[in-house]
Coordinates of C-alpha atoms in Angstrom, one line a residue:
M1 CA -85.4 -90.4 41.3
I2 CA -84.5 -91.1 44.9
S3 CA -87.7 -93.0 46.3
H4 CA -88.5 -96.1 49.0
T5 CA -90.4 -97.5 46.3
P6 CA -91.6 -100.9 48.1
R7 CA -91.4 -103.7 45.6
P8 CA -92.6 -106.4 44.6
G9 CA -92.1 -109.0 48.5
V10 CA -90.7 -106.3 50.2
A11 CA -92.7 -103.9 52.6
L12 CA -90.3 -101.3 52.3
S13 CA -90.2 -99.1 55.1
L14 CA -90.7 -95.2 55.7
A15 CA -90.6 -94.9 58.7
L16 CA -87.1 -96.7 61.2
G17 CA -88.3 -99.9 61.6
T18 CA -92.0 -99.9 61.2
L19 CA -92.8 -103.0 62.2
L20 CA -96.0 -104.8 60.0
V21 CA -98.4 -106.9 61.9
T22 CA -99.1 -110.2 59.7
P23 CA -102.9 -111.9 59.5
A24 CA -101.3 -114.3 62.4
S25 CA -99.8 -111.8 64.3
A26 CA -96.1 -112.3 64.1
R27 CA -94.4 -109.8 63.4
T28 CA -92.2 -108.6 60.7
V29 CA -89.5 -105.7 61.1
T30 CA -88.1 -103.8 57.7
I31 CA -85.2 -102.0 57.5
G32 CA -86.0 -100.7 53.9
I33 CA -83.3 -98.8 52.3
T34 CA -82.9 -95.2 49.9
Y35 CA -82.4 -95.6 45.9
D36 CA -81.4 -93.6 42.9
G37 CA -83.6 -95.5 40.0
N38 CA -82.1 -99.3 41.3
V39 CA -80.0 -98.9 42.6
P40 CA -79.2 -97.9 46.5
V41 CA -77.9 -94.0 47.5
R42 CA -74.2 -94.1 48.9
C43 CA -74.2 -94.4 52.9
E44 CA -73.0 -91.5 53.3
D45 CA -76.1 -90.4 51.9
E46 CA -78.5 -92.5 53.5
R47 CA -81.2 -91.4 56.1
P48 CA -79.6 -91.4 59.9
G49 CA -79.2 -94.7 61.3
V50 CA -79.9 -96.9 59.1
C51 CA -76.6 -97.2 57.7
H52 CA -72.7 -97.6 59.1
N53 CA -69.6 -98.4 56.8
R54 CA -67.3 -99.2 61.0
W55 CA -67.8 -101.2 64.0
F56 CA -68.9 -98.3 65.7
P57 CA -69.6 -97.5 70.7
L58 CA -73.8 -96.8 69.8
P59 CA -74.0 -93.1 71.9
A60 CA -76.8 -93.6 73.9
T61 CA -78.0 -90.4 72.1
M62 CA -78.4 -93.0 68.7
Q63 CA -81.5 -94.8 67.8
P64 CA -81.0 -98.2 66.6
A65 CA -82.0 -98.3 63.3
A66 CA -84.5 -100.5 64.4
R67 CA -85.9 -103.4 66.7
A68 CA -87.5 -106.5 67.0
S69 CA -88.1 -109.4 69.7
R70 CA -87.4 -112.5 69.8
G71 CA -89.5 -114.9 67.8
D72 CA -89.4 -111.2 64.4
T73 CA -88.8 -112.0 60.5
V74 CA -86.1 -109.3 59.6
I75 CA -85.8 -108.5 56.6
L76 CA -83.1 -106.5 55.8
E77 CA -82.1 -104.8 52.3
T78 CA -78.4 -104.6 51.8
R79 CA -75.6 -102.7 50.1
D80 CA -72.5 -104.7 48.3
A81 CA -68.7 -104.7 49.0
F82 CA -67.7 -101.5 47.5
D83 CA -70.8 -99.1 48.5
N84 CA -71.6 -99.1 44.6
A85 CA -69.2 -97.8 43.3
F86 CA -69.2 -100.5 40.2
N87 CA -71.6 -100.4 37.4
R88 CA -72.3 -102.3 34.2
D89 CA -69.5 -99.7 32.5
S90 CA -67.0 -100.0 35.2
T91 CA -63.7 -101.3 33.8
P92 CA -60.2 -101.6 36.2
S93 CA -59.6 -98.0 35.7
S94 CA -62.5 -97.7 38.2
V95 CA -61.2 -100.2 40.1
L96 CA -57.8 -98.4 40.7
A97 CA -61.0 -95.0 42.0
A98 CA -62.2 -96.9 43.8
N99 CA -62.3 -95.0 47.6
L100 CA -61.7 -98.6 49.9
N101 CA -62.2 -96.3 53.0
L102 CA -65.8 -97.4 52.0
V103 CA -66.0 -100.5 52.6
H104 CA -67.7 -102.4 54.0
P105 CA -71.3 -99.9 53.7
L106 CA -73.3 -102.6 56.3
T107 CA -78.0 -101.9 57.1
G108 CA -78.7 -101.7 60.8
P109 CA -77.8 -101.4 63.9
L110 CA -80.9 -103.7 64.9
H111 CA -81.8 -103.9 68.8
V112 CA -83.4 -107.2 69.6
S113 CA -85.5 -106.0 72.7
G114 CA -84.4 -108.3 76.4
A115 CA -81.1 -109.7 74.3
R116 CA -78.6 -108.3 76.7
R117 CA -74.9 -109.2 77.5
G118 CA -74.2 -112.9 77.9
D119 CA -76.3 -114.0 75.9
V120 CA -76.4 -115.3 72.1
L121 CA -78.0 -114.3 69.2
A122 CA -79.3 -116.9 67.0
V123 CA -79.5 -115.9 63.4
E124 CA -81.9 -118.1 61.7
V125 CA -81.6 -116.7 57.1
E126 CA -84.9 -117.6 55.6
S127 CA -83.7 -116.5 51.9
I128 CA -81.2 -114.0 50.2
E129 CA -82.3 -113.2 46.8
P130 CA -80.0 -109.4 44.2
G131 CA -81.2 -106.2 44.9
P132 CA -83.5 -104.7 42.5
D133 CA -80.8 -104.0 39.7
R134 CA -79.4 -107.6 39.8
F135 CA -76.0 -107.2 38.6
G136 CA -72.9 -108.1 40.4
Y137 CA -68.5 -107.5 39.9
T138 CA -65.4 -109.5 41.1
I139 CA -62.5 -107.5 41.4
I140 CA -58.6 -107.6 42.0
V141 CA -58.2 -104.3 43.9
P142 CA -54.0 -103.5 43.3
G143 CA -52.5 -105.2 46.9
F144 CA -55.2 -107.1 47.7
G145 CA -56.2 -110.6 47.9
F146 CA -54.2 -113.6 48.6
L147 CA -52.1 -113.9 45.2
R148 CA -51.7 -109.1 45.1
D149 CA -47.8 -110.7 44.2
K150 CA -49.1 -112.7 41.3
F151 CA -51.7 -110.0 40.5
P152 CA -50.8 -106.4 41.1
D153 CA -52.8 -105.3 37.9
P154 CA -56.4 -103.6 38.2
F155 CA -59.4 -105.9 37.2
I156 CA -63.3 -106.6 37.0
V157 CA -65.8 -109.3 35.9
R158 CA -69.2 -107.8 35.3
W159 CA -71.7 -110.3 35.9
D160 CA -75.8 -110.0 35.6
L161 CA -78.2 -111.7 37.7
A162 CA -80.7 -113.4 35.8
P163 CA -83.6 -115.7 37.0
T164 CA -84.5 -119.0 35.2
S165 CA -86.9 -121.3 34.7
G166 CA -86.7 -123.7 37.8
G167 CA -87.2 -120.6 40.3
S168 CA -83.5 -120.3 40.2
W169 CA -81.0 -117.5 39.1
V170 CA -77.7 -117.8 37.6
A171 CA -74.5 -114.7 36.8
E172 CA -73.1 -114.4 33.3
S173 CA -70.8 -111.8 32.2
P174 CA -69.9 -110.7 28.8
D175 CA -65.8 -110.5 30.5
M176 CA -66.1 -114.0 31.1
P177 CA -67.7 -115.6 28.4
G178 CA -69.1 -119.5 29.1
V179 CA -69.4 -119.3 31.9
R180 CA -72.6 -119.6 34.4
I181 CA -72.4 -119.5 37.7
P182 CA -75.3 -121.4 39.9
I183 CA -76.5 -119.0 43.2
G184 CA -75.0 -119.9 46.7
S185 CA -76.6 -116.0 48.8
F186 CA -74.3 -115.6 51.5
A187 CA -74.0 -111.8 53.6
G188 CA -70.1 -112.1 53.2
T189 CA -70.5 -109.4 56.4
I190 CA -72.4 -110.0 59.2
G191 CA -72.4 -109.8 62.8
V192 CA -73.3 -107.5 66.3
A193 CA -72.1 -105.2 68.4
L194 CA -68.6 -105.3 69.8
G195 CA -68.0 -104.5 74.0
P196 CA -66.3 -101.4 74.9
A197 CA -64.1 -104.3 76.6
E198 CA -63.6 -105.6 73.9
I199 CA -63.9 -102.9 70.8
D200 CA -60.3 -102.4 73.2
A201 CA -59.0 -105.9 73.2
A202 CA -58.4 -105.6 69.4
L203 CA -56.9 -101.8 69.0
A204 CA -54.7 -103.3 71.3
R205 CA -53.6 -106.9 68.8
E206 CA -54.0 -105.2 66.3
R207 CA -51.9 -102.3 66.9
D208 CA -48.9 -104.4 67.7
L209 CA -49.3 -106.2 64.4
Q210 CA -49.3 -103.8 62.8
G211 CA -46.1 -102.2 64.7
A212 CA -44.6 -106.0 63.4
G213 CA -45.6 -105.9 59.9
G214 CA -49.0 -107.0 59.6
F215 CA -51.5 -105.9 56.7
V216 CA -53.5 -103.8 59.8
L217 CA -56.3 -101.4 59.2
L218 CA -56.7 -99.2 62.1
P219 CA -59.8 -96.4 62.1
S220 CA -59.4 -93.6 60.2
P221 CA -62.4 -91.4 60.0
F222 CA -61.7 -90.5 56.3
D223 CA -65.7 -91.4 54.9
A224 CA -65.8 -93.2 57.8
V225 CA -70.9 -93.4 59.0
P226 CA -71.9 -92.5 60.8
E227 CA -69.4 -89.2 60.6
S228 CA -70.1 -87.7 64.1
V229 CA -69.3 -90.9 66.1
C230 CA -66.1 -92.3 63.2
G231 CA -65.8 -89.1 60.7
T232 CA -62.8 -86.7 60.9
A233 CA -64.8 -84.2 64.3
G234 CA -66.0 -87.5 66.2
S235 CA -66.6 -88.5 69.6
D236 CA -65.1 -91.9 68.3
R237 CA -62.8 -91.7 65.8
D238 CA -59.7 -94.1 67.1
R239 CA -62.2 -96.3 68.4
C240 CA -64.4 -97.2 65.3
L241 CA -62.4 -100.3 64.7
R242 CA -62.1 -101.1 59.8
T243 CA -64.7 -103.5 59.2
I244 CA -62.4 -105.6 57.2
P245 CA -61.7 -108.3 59.4
P246 CA -63.6 -111.0 61.0
R247 CA -64.0 -110.2 64.9
E248 CA -65.5 -112.7 67.8
N249 CA -68.7 -109.8 66.9
G250 CA -68.4 -112.2 63.7
G251 CA -68.5 -109.5 60.6
N252 CA -66.9 -110.2 57.6
M253 CA -65.8 -114.0 57.6
D254 CA -66.6 -114.4 54.3
V255 CA -68.3 -118.4 55.4
K256 CA -70.2 -119.9 51.6
Q257 CA -72.3 -122.4 54.0
M258 CA -74.0 -118.6 55.8
V259 CA -76.7 -119.6 53.4
A260 CA -80.4 -119.7 53.9
G261 CA -82.0 -122.2 56.5
T262 CA -78.5 -122.1 58.3
T263 CA -79.0 -120.1 62.0
L264 CA -75.6 -118.4 62.8
L265 CA -74.5 -118.1 66.5
F266 CA -74.0 -114.6 68.5
P267 CA -71.8 -114.2 71.0
C268 CA -73.8 -110.9 72.6
F269 CA -70.7 -108.2 74.0
V270 CA -74.0 -104.9 74.5
D271 CA -77.3 -104.7 75.5
G272 CA -79.1 -105.2 71.9
C273 CA -77.1 -107.2 71.2
L274 CA -77.1 -104.7 68.0
L275 CA -77.1 -107.3 64.8
S276 CA -76.0 -105.5 61.3
V277 CA -75.2 -106.6 57.4
G278 CA -74.3 -106.3 54.1
D279 CA -71.2 -106.8 52.1
V280 CA -73.8 -109.7 50.2
H281 CA -72.1 -112.0 48.0
F282 CA -74.4 -114.1 44.8
A283 CA -71.4 -116.3 44.5
Q284 CA -68.1 -117.3 46.7
G285 CA -64.9 -119.9 46.3
D286 CA -63.9 -121.4 50.0
G287 CA -61.1 -118.6 50.2
E288 CA -63.1 -115.7 48.7
V289 CA -58.6 -115.2 46.5
S290 CA -58.9 -112.2 44.8
G291 CA -61.1 -110.8 47.7
T292 CA -64.1 -110.0 46.3
A293 CA -67.1 -112.8 45.3
I294 CA -70.1 -112.1 43.3
E295 CA -70.6 -108.8 45.0
M296 CA -74.6 -107.3 45.0
N297 CA -77.3 -105.8 46.7
A298 CA -79.4 -108.3 48.3
I299 CA -82.6 -108.6 49.9
V300 CA -81.4 -110.4 52.9
K301 CA -84.2 -112.0 55.3
V302 CA -84.1 -113.9 58.7
K303 CA -85.8 -115.3 61.6
I304 CA -84.5 -113.3 65.7
D305 CA -83.8 -116.1 68.4
V306 CA -82.4 -115.1 72.1
R307 CA -79.8 -118.1 73.5
R308 CA -80.6 -117.4 77.1
G309 CA -76.6 -117.4 78.6
Q310 CA -75.4 -118.6 76.7
A311 CA -72.4 -116.5 75.6
A312 CA -69.4 -118.6 77.9
H313 CA -70.2 -121.5 75.6
V314 CA -69.9 -120.0 72.0
P315 CA -66.7 -117.1 72.8
R316 CA -67.5 -116.4 68.8
P317 CA -69.9 -117.1 66.1
Q318 CA -71.5 -120.4 64.8
I319 CA -73.0 -122.3 62.6
E320 CA -75.9 -124.4 62.3
G321 CA -77.3 -126.5 59.9
K322 CA -79.8 -129.5 61.8
R323 CA -82.7 -127.9 61.3
V324 CA -83.6 -128.3 56.6
P325 CA -81.4 -131.8 56.7
N326 CA -78.1 -131.8 53.1
I327 CA -78.4 -127.8 53.7
L328 CA -75.1 -127.8 51.7
K329 CA -75.7 -129.8 49.5
D330 CA -76.6 -128.1 46.6
L331 CA -72.8 -126.2 47.6
E332 CA -71.1 -129.4 45.8
P333 CA -70.2 -129.9 43.0
R334 CA -71.5 -132.7 40.7
R335 CA -68.3 -133.2 39.0
F336 CA -65.4 -131.9 39.1
V337 CA -61.4 -131.3 38.8
A338 CA -58.7 -130.7 41.3
T339 CA -55.3 -129.7 42.2
T340 CA -52.9 -130.1 45.5
G341 CA -51.4 -127.7 47.3
I342 CA -47.7 -128.1 50.1
P343 CA -45.9 -125.6 51.3
V344 CA -43.3 -125.8 48.4
K345 CA -42.2 -122.2 45.9
P346 CA -38.9 -121.0 44.5
A347 CA -36.1 -120.4 46.4
G348 CA -35.4 -116.5 46.6
E349 CA -39.3 -115.4 45.9
P350 CA -41.2 -114.6 49.8
N351 CA -44.0 -115.4 51.4
P352 CA -46.0 -111.9 51.1
Q353 CA -48.1 -113.7 53.7
L354 CA -45.6 -114.3 55.6
N355 CA -43.1 -110.6 54.6
Y356 CA -44.1 -108.7 58.4
L357 CA -41.7 -111.3 59.7
N358 CA -38.6 -110.6 58.2
S359 CA -37.7 -113.7 57.6
T360 CA -34.3 -113.9 54.9
L361 CA -35.1 -118.0 56.5
V362 CA -38.7 -118.4 54.2
T363 CA -37.5 -116.4 52.2
G364 CA -35.1 -118.7 51.2
L365 CA -36.4 -121.5 51.4
A366 CA -38.5 -123.4 48.8
N367 CA -40.0 -125.9 51.2
L368 CA -41.5 -124.5 54.6
S369 CA -42.4 -126.5 57.1
E370 CA -47.0 -127.1 58.1
D371 CA -47.1 -124.7 56.4
I372 CA -51.5 -124.4 55.6
T373 CA -50.5 -120.7 53.3
A374 CA -47.7 -121.5 51.1
A375 CA -49.9 -125.0 50.6
A376 CA -53.0 -123.0 49.7
R377 CA -51.2 -120.4 47.6
D378 CA -49.2 -123.3 45.3
A379 CA -52.6 -125.7 44.7
L380 CA -54.6 -122.6 43.5
L381 CA -51.4 -121.0 41.2
H382 CA -51.6 -124.4 40.1
M383 CA -55.1 -123.8 38.5
V384 CA -54.6 -121.2 37.4
D385 CA -51.9 -123.1 35.8
L386 CA -55.2 -125.3 34.5
L387 CA -56.9 -123.6 33.3
T388 CA -54.5 -121.5 31.2
G389 CA -53.6 -124.1 29.6
P390 CA -53.4 -127.0 26.9
L391 CA -55.2 -129.1 29.6
S392 CA -58.0 -127.0 30.1
P393 CA -60.8 -127.3 31.6
S394 CA -62.7 -124.2 29.8
P395 CA -64.0 -124.2 26.3
R396 CA -62.2 -120.8 25.8
P397 CA -59.4 -120.2 26.5
L398 CA -58.7 -117.9 29.6
T399 CA -56.2 -115.1 30.6
R400 CA -54.5 -115.3 34.1
E401 CA -57.1 -112.9 35.8
Q402 CA -60.3 -114.8 34.4
A403 CA -59.4 -118.0 36.1
Y404 CA -58.4 -115.8 39.5
V405 CA -62.1 -114.8 39.0
L406 CA -63.4 -117.7 38.2
A407 CA -61.1 -119.2 41.4
S408 CA -62.2 -116.1 43.7
V409 CA -65.6 -117.4 42.6
A410 CA -65.8 -120.5 41.7
V411 CA -63.3 -122.9 43.1
D412 CA -63.4 -123.9 46.7
L413 CA -60.4 -124.3 49.5
R414 CA -59.9 -127.2 50.8
I415 CA -57.7 -128.6 53.5
S416 CA -56.6 -132.0 52.9
N417 CA -54.9 -132.8 55.7
V418 CA -52.2 -131.3 58.8
V419 CA -50.1 -133.7 59.8
D420 CA -48.4 -135.2 57.2
T421 CA -44.7 -133.2 57.8
P422 CA -43.7 -131.7 56.4
N423 CA -46.3 -131.0 54.4
F424 CA -49.4 -129.4 54.9
V425 CA -51.8 -129.9 51.5
V426 CA -54.8 -128.2 50.3
T427 CA -57.0 -129.4 47.6
A428 CA -58.6 -126.7 45.5
F429 CA -62.0 -128.0 43.6
L430 CA -63.0 -126.3 41.1
P431 CA -66.9 -128.1 40.0
L432 CA -67.5 -128.1 36.2
D433 CA -71.2 -127.1 35.3
V434 CA -69.7 -123.3 36.0
F435 CA -69.4 -124.0 31.8
E436 CA -71.9 -124.0 29.3
S437 CA -70.1 -126.9 28.1
G438 CA -69.6 -128.7 31.6
G439 CA -65.9 -128.9 31.3
S440 CA -64.4 -129.7 28.1
E441 CA -63.2 -134.0 27.7

């Protein structure tokens, strides 16, 4: 059944962006989405103006999803990164069949009254909770992910998201027995609209990179939303940017520290700023190495402010953790095991991140110089080896695919030094509390 039925704690607006006035006169703007049961309908089937899966120039004839003013609270209901392509019955074959043109469906845009190009939009994250289906997933997509050359086959871990007696949430999966991932939710994709000049600059540099052989997804009209702007007959189909790469406007940054209690700063490139949110993660390791975290539908609550004329000093998104002391404490492990990596590899083995340079010199080397990417690969491969070997802290045997997924949702890749030439160091930290047993001794 298709419905807009409100759920506890969520004031769902049947009219786009209806303003709800509380007794204290503080305004709350809700951008609700349409559900079939407890699962959102596809972005393309949503009522017009509420969902989009491209960064696009908003036509003057198109209304934003909602309007808010500085000081307002905004509740946004969001879809998962793959537009609900997966469920509790999905298999690796479902991963192969997934339509990547649908990534990422975003709720918005939200027009902020009074915000102008050159201002900074301050978005204070108040809360992020799982959507009503309480389902998440992590997948390995062939040809994608940090170790795509090492993990060529599709794989999926289906997570049940459950509240705890202490008021928090954990994720557990029949595909990863003995593992419990605590919530560390944040919006993987959150950002504002780019202006015409910024769209032109992004298109130019990304086309140049693709021409050099780089891994780039240029505008594609297939399954693009809004169809009237970005679809095959859309008015700006060649200027609708894919949401995969983050840019100056934020977007798919996947920074796990953007949790409730932080404030996100975005330079405004157009009047109204036009904020959009989606691709929420229940939990993620620093790196999101398989290409996905624990992806989920979600309910995001933020407070909006505008900092007049500050964009010249905030040319890229910034994150503030000034308001709540120790805001990141819960993200740090109580106990851990870590592997280290340096930029070494088997001589003769290519590095997929450097393939576009067509360098036989790089392929032939066993030691690269001052290469953080190679050091991160080395640390991660050693973590996978540890998790699947005789000294694994896991109380149950893990396959290499399970270990890779666990790394994607729980392992933090940290840059440890960028001075000790030629071997910079990256360290991979695994919190042992993700195991029900606390990790084998």
